Short mmCIF file of N, CA and C in Angstrom, two decimals:
data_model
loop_
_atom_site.label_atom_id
_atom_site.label_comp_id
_atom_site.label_asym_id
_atom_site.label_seq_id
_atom_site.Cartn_x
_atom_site.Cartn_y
_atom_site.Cartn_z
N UNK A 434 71.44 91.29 55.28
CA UNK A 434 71.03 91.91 56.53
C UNK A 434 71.06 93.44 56.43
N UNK A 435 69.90 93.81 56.90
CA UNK A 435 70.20 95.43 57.03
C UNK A 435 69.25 95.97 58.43
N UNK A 436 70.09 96.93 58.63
CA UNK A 436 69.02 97.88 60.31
C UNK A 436 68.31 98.75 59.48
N UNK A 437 67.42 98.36 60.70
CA UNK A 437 65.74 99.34 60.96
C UNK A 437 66.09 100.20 62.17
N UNK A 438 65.23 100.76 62.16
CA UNK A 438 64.80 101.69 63.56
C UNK A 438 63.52 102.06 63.73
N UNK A 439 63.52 101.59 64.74
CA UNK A 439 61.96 101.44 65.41
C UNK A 439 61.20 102.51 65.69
N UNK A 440 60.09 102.52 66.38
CA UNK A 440 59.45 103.96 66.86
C UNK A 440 59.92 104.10 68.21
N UNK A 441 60.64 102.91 69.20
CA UNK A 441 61.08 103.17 70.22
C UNK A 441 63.12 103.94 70.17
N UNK A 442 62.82 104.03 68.48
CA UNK A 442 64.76 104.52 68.43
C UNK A 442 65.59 103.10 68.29
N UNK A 443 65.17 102.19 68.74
CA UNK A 443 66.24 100.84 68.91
C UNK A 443 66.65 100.13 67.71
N UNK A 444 67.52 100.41 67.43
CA UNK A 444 67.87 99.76 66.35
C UNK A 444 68.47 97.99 66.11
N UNK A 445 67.43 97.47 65.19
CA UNK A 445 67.12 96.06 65.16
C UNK A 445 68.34 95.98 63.83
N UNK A 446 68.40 94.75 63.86
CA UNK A 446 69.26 94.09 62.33
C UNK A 446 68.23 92.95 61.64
N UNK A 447 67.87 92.88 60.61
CA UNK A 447 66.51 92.39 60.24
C UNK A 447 67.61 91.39 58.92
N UNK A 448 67.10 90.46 59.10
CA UNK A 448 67.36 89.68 57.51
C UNK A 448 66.31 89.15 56.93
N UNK A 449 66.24 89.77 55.89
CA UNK A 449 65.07 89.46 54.68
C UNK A 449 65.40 88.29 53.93
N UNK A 450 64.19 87.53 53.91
CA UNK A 450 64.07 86.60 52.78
C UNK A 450 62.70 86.61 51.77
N UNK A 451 62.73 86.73 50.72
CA UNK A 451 61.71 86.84 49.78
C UNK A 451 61.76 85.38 48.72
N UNK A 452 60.84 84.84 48.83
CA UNK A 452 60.32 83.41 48.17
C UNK A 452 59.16 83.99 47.13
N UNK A 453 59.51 83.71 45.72
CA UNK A 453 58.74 84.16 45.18
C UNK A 453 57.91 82.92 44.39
N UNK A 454 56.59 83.29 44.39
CA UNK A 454 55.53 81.37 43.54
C UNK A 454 55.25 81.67 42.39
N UNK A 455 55.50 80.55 41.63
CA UNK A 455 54.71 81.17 40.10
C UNK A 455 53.81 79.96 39.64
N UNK A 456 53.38 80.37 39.41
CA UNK A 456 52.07 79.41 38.62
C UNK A 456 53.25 78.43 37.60
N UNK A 457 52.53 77.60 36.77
CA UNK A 457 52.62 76.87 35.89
C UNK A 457 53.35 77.54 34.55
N UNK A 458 53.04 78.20 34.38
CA UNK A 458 53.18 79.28 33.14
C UNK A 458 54.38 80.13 33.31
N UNK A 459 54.67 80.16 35.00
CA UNK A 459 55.75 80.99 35.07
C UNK A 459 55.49 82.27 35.69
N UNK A 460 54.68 82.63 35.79
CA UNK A 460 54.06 83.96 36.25
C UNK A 460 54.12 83.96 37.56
N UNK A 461 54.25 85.17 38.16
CA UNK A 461 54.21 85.47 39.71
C UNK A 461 53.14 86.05 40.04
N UNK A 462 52.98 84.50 40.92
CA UNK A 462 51.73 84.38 41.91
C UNK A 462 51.73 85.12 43.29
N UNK A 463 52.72 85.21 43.96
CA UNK A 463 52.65 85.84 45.40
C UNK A 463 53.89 85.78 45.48
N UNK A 464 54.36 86.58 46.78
CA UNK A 464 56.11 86.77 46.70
C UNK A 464 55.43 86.41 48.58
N UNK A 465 56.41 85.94 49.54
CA UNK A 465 56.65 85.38 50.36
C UNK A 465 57.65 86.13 51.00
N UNK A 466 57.39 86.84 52.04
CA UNK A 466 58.74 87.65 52.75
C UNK A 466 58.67 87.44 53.91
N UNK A 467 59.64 87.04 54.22
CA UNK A 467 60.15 86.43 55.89
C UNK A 467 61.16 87.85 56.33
N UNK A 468 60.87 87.82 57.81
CA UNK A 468 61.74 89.31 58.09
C UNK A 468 62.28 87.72 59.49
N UNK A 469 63.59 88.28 59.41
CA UNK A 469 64.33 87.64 60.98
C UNK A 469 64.92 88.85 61.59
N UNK A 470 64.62 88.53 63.08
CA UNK A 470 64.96 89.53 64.11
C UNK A 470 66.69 89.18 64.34
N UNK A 471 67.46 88.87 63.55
CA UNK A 471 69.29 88.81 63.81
C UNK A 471 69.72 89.77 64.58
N UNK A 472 69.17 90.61 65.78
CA UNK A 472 70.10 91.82 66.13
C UNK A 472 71.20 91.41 67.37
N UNK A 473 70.52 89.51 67.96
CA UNK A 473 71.55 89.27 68.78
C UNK A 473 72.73 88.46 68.58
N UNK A 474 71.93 87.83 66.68
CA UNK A 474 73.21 87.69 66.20
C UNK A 474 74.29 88.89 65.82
N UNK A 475 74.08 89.60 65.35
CA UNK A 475 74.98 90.71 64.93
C UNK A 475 75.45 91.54 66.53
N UNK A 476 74.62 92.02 67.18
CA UNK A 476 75.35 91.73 68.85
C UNK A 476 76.80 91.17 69.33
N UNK A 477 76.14 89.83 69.18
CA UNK A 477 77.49 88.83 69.55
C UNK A 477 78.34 88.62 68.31
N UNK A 478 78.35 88.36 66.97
CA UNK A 478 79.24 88.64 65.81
C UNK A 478 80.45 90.31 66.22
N UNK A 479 79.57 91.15 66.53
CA UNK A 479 80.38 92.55 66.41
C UNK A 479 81.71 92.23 67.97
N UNK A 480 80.61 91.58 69.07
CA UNK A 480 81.47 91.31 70.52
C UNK A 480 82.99 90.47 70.53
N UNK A 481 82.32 89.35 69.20
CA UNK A 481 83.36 88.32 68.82
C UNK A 481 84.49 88.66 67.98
N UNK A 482 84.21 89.79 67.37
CA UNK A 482 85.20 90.41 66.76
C UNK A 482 86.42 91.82 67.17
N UNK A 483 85.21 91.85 68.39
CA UNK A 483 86.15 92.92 69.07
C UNK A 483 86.93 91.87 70.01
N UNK A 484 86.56 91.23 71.05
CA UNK A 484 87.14 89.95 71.13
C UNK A 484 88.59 89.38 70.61
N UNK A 485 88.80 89.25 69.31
CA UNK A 485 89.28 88.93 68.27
C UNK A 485 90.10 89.87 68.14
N UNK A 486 90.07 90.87 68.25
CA UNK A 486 90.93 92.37 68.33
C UNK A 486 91.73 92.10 68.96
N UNK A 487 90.95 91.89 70.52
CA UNK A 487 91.74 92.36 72.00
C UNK A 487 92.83 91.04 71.87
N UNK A 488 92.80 89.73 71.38
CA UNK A 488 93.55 88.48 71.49
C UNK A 488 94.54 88.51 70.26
N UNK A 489 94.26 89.16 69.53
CA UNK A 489 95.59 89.83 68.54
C UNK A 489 96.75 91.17 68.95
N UNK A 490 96.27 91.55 69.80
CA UNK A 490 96.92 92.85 70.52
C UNK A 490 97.99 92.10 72.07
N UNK A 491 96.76 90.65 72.47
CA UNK A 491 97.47 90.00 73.79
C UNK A 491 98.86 89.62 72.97
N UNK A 492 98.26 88.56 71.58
CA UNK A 492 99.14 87.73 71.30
C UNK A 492 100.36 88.69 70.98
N UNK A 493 100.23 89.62 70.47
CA UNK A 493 101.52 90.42 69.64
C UNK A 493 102.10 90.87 70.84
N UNK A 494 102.34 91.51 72.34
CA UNK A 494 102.29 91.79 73.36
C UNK A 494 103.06 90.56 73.97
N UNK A 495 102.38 89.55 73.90
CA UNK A 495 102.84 88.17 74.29
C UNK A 495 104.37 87.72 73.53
N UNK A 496 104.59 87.86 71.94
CA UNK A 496 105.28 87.51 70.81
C UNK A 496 106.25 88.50 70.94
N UNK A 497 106.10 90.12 71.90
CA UNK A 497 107.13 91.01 72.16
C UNK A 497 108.02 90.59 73.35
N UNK A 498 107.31 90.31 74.40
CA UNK A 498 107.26 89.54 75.24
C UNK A 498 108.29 88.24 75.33
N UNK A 499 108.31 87.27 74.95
CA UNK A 499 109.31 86.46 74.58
C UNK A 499 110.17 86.52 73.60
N UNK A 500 110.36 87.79 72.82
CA UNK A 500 111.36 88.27 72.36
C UNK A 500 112.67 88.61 73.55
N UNK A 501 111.53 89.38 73.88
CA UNK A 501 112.47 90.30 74.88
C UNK A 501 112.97 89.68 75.98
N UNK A 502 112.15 88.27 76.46
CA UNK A 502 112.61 87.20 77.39
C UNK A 502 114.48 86.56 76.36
N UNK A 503 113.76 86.08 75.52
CA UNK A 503 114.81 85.46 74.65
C UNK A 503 116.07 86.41 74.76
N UNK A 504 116.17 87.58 74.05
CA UNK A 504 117.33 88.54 74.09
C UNK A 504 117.59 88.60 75.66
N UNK A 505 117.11 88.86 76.72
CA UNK A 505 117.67 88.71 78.59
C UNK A 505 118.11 87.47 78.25
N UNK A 506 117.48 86.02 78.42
CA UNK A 506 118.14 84.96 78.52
C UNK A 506 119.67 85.34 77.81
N UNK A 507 119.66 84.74 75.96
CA UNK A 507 121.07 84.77 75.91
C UNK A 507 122.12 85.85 76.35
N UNK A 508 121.13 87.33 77.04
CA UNK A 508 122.10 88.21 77.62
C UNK A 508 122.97 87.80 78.61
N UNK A 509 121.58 87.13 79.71
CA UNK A 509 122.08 86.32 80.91
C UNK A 509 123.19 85.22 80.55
N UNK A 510 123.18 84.84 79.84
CA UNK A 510 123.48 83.65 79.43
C UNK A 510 125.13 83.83 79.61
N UNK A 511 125.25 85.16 78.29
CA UNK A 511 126.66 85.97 78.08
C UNK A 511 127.30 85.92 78.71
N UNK A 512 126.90 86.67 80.33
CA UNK A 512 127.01 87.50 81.17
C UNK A 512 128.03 86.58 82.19
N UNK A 513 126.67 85.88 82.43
CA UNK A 513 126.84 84.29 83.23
C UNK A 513 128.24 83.81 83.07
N UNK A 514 128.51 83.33 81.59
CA UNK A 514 129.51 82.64 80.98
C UNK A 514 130.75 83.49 81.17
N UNK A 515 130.86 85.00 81.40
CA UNK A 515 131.55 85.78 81.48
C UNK A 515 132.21 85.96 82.83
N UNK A 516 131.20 85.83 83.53
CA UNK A 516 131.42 86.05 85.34
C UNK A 516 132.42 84.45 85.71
N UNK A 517 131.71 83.53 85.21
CA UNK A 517 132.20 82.25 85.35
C UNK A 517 133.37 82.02 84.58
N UNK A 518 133.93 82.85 84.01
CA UNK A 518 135.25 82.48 83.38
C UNK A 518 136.44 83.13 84.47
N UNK A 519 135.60 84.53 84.37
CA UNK A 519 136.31 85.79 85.13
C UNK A 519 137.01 84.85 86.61
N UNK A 520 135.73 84.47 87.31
CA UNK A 520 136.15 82.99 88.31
C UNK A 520 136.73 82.23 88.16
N UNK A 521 137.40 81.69 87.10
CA UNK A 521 137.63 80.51 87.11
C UNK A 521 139.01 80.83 86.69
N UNK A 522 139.33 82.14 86.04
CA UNK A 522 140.68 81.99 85.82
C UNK A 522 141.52 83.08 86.84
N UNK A 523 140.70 83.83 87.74
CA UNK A 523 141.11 84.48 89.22
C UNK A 523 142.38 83.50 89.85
N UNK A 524 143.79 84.54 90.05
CA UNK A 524 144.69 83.57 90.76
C UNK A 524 144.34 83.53 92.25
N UNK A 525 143.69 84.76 92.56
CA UNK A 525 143.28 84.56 93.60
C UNK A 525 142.33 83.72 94.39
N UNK A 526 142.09 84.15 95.47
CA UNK A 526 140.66 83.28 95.95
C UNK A 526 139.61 84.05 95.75
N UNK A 527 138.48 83.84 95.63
CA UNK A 527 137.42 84.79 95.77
C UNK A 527 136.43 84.13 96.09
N UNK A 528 135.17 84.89 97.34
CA UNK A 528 134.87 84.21 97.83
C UNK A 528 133.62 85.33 97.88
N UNK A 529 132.33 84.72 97.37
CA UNK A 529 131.19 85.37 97.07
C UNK A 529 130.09 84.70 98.27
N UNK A 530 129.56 85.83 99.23
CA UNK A 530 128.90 85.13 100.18
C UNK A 530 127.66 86.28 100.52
N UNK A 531 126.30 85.39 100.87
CA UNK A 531 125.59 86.65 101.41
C UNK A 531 125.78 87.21 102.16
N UNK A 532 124.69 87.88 102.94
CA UNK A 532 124.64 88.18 104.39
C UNK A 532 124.49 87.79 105.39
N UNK A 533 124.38 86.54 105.03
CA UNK A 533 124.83 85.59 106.12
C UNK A 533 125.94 84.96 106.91
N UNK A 534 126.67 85.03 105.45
CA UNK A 534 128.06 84.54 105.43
C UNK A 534 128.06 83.31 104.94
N UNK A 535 127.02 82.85 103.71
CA UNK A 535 126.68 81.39 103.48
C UNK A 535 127.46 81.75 102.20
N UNK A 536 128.28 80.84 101.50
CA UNK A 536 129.16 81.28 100.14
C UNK A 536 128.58 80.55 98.80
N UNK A 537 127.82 81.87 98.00
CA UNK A 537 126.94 81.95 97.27
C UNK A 537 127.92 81.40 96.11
N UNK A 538 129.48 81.91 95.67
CA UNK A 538 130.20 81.33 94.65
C UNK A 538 131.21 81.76 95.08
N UNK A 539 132.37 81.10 94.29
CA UNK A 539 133.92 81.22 94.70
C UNK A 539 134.62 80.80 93.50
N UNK A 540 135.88 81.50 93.46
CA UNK A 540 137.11 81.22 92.29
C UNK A 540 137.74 79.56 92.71
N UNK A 541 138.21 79.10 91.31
CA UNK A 541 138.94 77.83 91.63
C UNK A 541 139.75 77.30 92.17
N UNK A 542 140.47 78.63 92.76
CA UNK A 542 141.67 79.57 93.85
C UNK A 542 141.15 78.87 95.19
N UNK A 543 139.96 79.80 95.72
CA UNK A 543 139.28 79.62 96.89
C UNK A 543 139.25 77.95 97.24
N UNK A 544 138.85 77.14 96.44
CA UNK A 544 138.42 75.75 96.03
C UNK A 544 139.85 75.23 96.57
N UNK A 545 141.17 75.70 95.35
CA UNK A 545 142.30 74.99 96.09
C UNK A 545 142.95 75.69 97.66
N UNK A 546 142.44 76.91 98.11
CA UNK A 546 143.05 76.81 99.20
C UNK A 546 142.60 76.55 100.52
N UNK A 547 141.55 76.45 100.28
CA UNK A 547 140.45 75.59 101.70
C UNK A 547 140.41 74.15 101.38
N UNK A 548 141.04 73.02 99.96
CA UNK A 548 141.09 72.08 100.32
C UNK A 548 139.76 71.10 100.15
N UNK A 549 138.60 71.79 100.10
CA UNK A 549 137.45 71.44 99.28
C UNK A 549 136.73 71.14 98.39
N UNK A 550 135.86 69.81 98.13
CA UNK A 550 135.39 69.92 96.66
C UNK A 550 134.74 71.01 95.85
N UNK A 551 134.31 70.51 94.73
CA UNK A 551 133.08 71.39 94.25
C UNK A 551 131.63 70.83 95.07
N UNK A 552 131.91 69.60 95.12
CA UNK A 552 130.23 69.32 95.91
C UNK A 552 130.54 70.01 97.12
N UNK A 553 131.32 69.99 97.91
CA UNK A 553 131.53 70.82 99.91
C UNK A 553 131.31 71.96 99.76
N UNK A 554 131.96 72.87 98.37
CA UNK A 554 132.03 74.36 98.44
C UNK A 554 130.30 75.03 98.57
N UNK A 555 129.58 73.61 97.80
CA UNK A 555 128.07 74.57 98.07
C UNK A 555 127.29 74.96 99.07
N UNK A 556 127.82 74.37 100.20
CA UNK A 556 127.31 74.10 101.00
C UNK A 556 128.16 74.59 102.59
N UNK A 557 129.27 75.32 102.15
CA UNK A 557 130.08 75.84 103.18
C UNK A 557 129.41 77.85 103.18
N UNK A 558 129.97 77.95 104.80
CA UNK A 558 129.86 78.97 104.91
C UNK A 558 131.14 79.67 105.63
N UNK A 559 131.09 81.24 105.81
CA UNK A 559 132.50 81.91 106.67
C UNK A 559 132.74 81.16 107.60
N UNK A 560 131.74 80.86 108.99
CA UNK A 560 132.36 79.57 109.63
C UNK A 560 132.61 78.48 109.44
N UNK A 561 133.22 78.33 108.22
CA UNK A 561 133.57 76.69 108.14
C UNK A 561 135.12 77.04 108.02
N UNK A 562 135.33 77.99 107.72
CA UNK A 562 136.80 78.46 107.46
C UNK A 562 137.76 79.42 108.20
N UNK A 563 136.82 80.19 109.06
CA UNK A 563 137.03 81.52 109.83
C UNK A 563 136.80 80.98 111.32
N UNK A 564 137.00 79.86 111.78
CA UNK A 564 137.38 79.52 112.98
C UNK A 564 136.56 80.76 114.43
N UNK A 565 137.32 81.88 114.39
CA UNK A 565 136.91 82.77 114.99
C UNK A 565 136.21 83.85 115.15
N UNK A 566 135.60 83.65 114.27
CA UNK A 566 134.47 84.72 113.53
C UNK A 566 133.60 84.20 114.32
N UNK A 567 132.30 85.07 114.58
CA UNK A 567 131.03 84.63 115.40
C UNK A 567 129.76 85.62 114.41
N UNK A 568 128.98 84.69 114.22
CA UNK A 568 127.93 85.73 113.66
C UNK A 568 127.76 87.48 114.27
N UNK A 569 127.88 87.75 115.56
CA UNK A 569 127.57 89.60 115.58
C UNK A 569 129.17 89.88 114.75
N UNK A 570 130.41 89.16 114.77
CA UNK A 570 131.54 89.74 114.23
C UNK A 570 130.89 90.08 112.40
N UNK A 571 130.43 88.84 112.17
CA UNK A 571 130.23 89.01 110.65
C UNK A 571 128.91 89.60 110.40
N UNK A 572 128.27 89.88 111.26
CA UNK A 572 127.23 91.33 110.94
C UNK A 572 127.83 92.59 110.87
N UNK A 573 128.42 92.71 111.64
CA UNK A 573 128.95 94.03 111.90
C UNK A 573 130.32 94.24 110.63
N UNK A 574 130.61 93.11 109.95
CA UNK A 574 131.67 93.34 109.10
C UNK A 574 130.56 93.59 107.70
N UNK A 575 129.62 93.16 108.29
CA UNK A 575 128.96 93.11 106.11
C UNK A 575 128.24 94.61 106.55
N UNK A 576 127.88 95.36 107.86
CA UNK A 576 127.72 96.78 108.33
C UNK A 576 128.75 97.39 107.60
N UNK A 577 129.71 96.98 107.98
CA UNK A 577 131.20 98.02 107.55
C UNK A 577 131.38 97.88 105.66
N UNK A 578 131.32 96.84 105.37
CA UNK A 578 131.27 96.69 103.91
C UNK A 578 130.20 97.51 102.97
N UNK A 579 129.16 97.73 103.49
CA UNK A 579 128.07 98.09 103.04
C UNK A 579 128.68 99.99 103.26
N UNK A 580 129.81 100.42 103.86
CA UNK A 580 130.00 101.71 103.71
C UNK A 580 131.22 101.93 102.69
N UNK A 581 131.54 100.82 102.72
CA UNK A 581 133.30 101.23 102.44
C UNK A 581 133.73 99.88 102.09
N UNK A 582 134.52 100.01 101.08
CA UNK A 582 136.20 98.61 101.09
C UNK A 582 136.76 98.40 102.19
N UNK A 583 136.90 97.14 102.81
CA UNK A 583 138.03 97.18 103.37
C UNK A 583 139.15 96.15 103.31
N UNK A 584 140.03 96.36 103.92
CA UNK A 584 141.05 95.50 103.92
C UNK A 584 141.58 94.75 104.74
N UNK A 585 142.02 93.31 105.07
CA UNK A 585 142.02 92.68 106.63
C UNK A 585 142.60 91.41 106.77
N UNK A 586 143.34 90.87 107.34
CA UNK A 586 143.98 89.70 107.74
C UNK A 586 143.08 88.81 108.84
N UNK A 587 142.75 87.43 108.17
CA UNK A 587 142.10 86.62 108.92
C UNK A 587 142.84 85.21 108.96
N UNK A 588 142.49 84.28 109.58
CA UNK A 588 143.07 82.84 109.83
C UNK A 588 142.12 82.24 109.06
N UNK A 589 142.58 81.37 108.27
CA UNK A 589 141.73 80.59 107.73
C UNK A 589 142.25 79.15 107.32
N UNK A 590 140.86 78.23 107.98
CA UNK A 590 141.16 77.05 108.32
C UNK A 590 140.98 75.77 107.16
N UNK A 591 141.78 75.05 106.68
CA UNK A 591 141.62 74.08 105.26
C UNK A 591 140.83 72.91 105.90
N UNK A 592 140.51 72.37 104.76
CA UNK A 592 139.63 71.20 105.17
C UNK A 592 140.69 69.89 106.07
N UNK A 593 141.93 70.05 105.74
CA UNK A 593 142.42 69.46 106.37
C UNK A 593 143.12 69.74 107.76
N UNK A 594 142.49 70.57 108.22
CA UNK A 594 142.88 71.73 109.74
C UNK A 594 144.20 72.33 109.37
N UNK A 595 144.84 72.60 108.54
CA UNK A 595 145.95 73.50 108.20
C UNK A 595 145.39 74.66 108.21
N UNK A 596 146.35 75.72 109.05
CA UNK A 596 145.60 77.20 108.58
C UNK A 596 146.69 77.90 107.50
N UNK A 597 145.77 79.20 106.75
CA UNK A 597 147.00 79.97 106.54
C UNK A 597 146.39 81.45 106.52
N UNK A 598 147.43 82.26 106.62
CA UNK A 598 146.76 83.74 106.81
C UNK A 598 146.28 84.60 105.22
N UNK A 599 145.55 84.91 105.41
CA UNK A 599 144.65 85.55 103.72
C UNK A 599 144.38 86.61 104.68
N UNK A 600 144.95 87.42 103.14
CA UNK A 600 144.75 88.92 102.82
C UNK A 600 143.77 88.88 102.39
N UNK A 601 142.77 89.96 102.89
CA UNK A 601 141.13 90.02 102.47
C UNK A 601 140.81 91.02 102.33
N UNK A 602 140.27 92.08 100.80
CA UNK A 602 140.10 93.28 100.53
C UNK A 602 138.80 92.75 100.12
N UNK A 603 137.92 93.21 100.75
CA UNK A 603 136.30 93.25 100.01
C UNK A 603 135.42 94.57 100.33
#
């Protein structure tokens, strides 16, 4: 294959074929030249290869990509395993809740002093334990938290209606 250029400037991609006849004897009788207009093959060949570029640049991008997923995961993973120990061997209670007051996680502490399973704890919130708390009280306390530590004595009620008083610094 090779380009031409036309009298209009446009440059074509032409593939030549030459068939050459010979007589009996061997001699050349006429030569036979075929011209093909390939310029929309070579068009789409050059498109398919840029193409081909751009999906080697996704994939490597992609292959950085779940690297970097992989290294977060077992970071998370670490981290996770770290927080969950930190919990689990707390003498205290600890008691991890949104802003709602719905309790997102808790030490094994918390677990034995409310009297609750692991299946109940998922599913408890500050009022299940705080008797006298009312949602504007516990807005206005995660207000105050959100400036400052504080420190505070509440009643708190076991699954088996026993109360006892907890010291509460959060």
């Amino acid at each position: 294959p090779y380009r031409i250029k036309t009298k209009t400037g446009t440059i074509k991609w032409i593939y030549d074929q030459t068939v050459v006849q010979q007589n009996e004897k061997g001699e050349v009788i006429e030569y036979l030249r075929y011209l093909f207009d390939i310029t929309k093959d070579k068009e789409t060949e050059t498109m398919l290869e840029h193409k081909q570029l751009q999906l080697l640049e996704i994939n490597q991008e992609l292959e950085n990509s779940l690297d970097t997923l992989k290294w977060t995961t077992e970071r998370y993973e670490f981290e996770k395993t770290k927080y969950k120990s930190i919990l689990d061997l707390a003498s205290d209670g600890i008691f991890i809740m949104d802003k709602k007051g719905k309790l997102v996680d808790y030490s094994h502490r918390s677990m034995e002093l409310l009297g609750y399973s692991e299946a109940e704890m998922t599913s408890l919130s500050v009022y299940d334990w705080d008797n006298s708390i009312t949602p504007e009280a516990w807005e206005e306390l995660v207000v105050l938290l959100s400036q400052a530590p504080i420190a505070l004595q509440r009643e708190h009620t076991r699954r088996d209606g026993s109360t006892y008083i907890a010291e509460i610094t959060a």
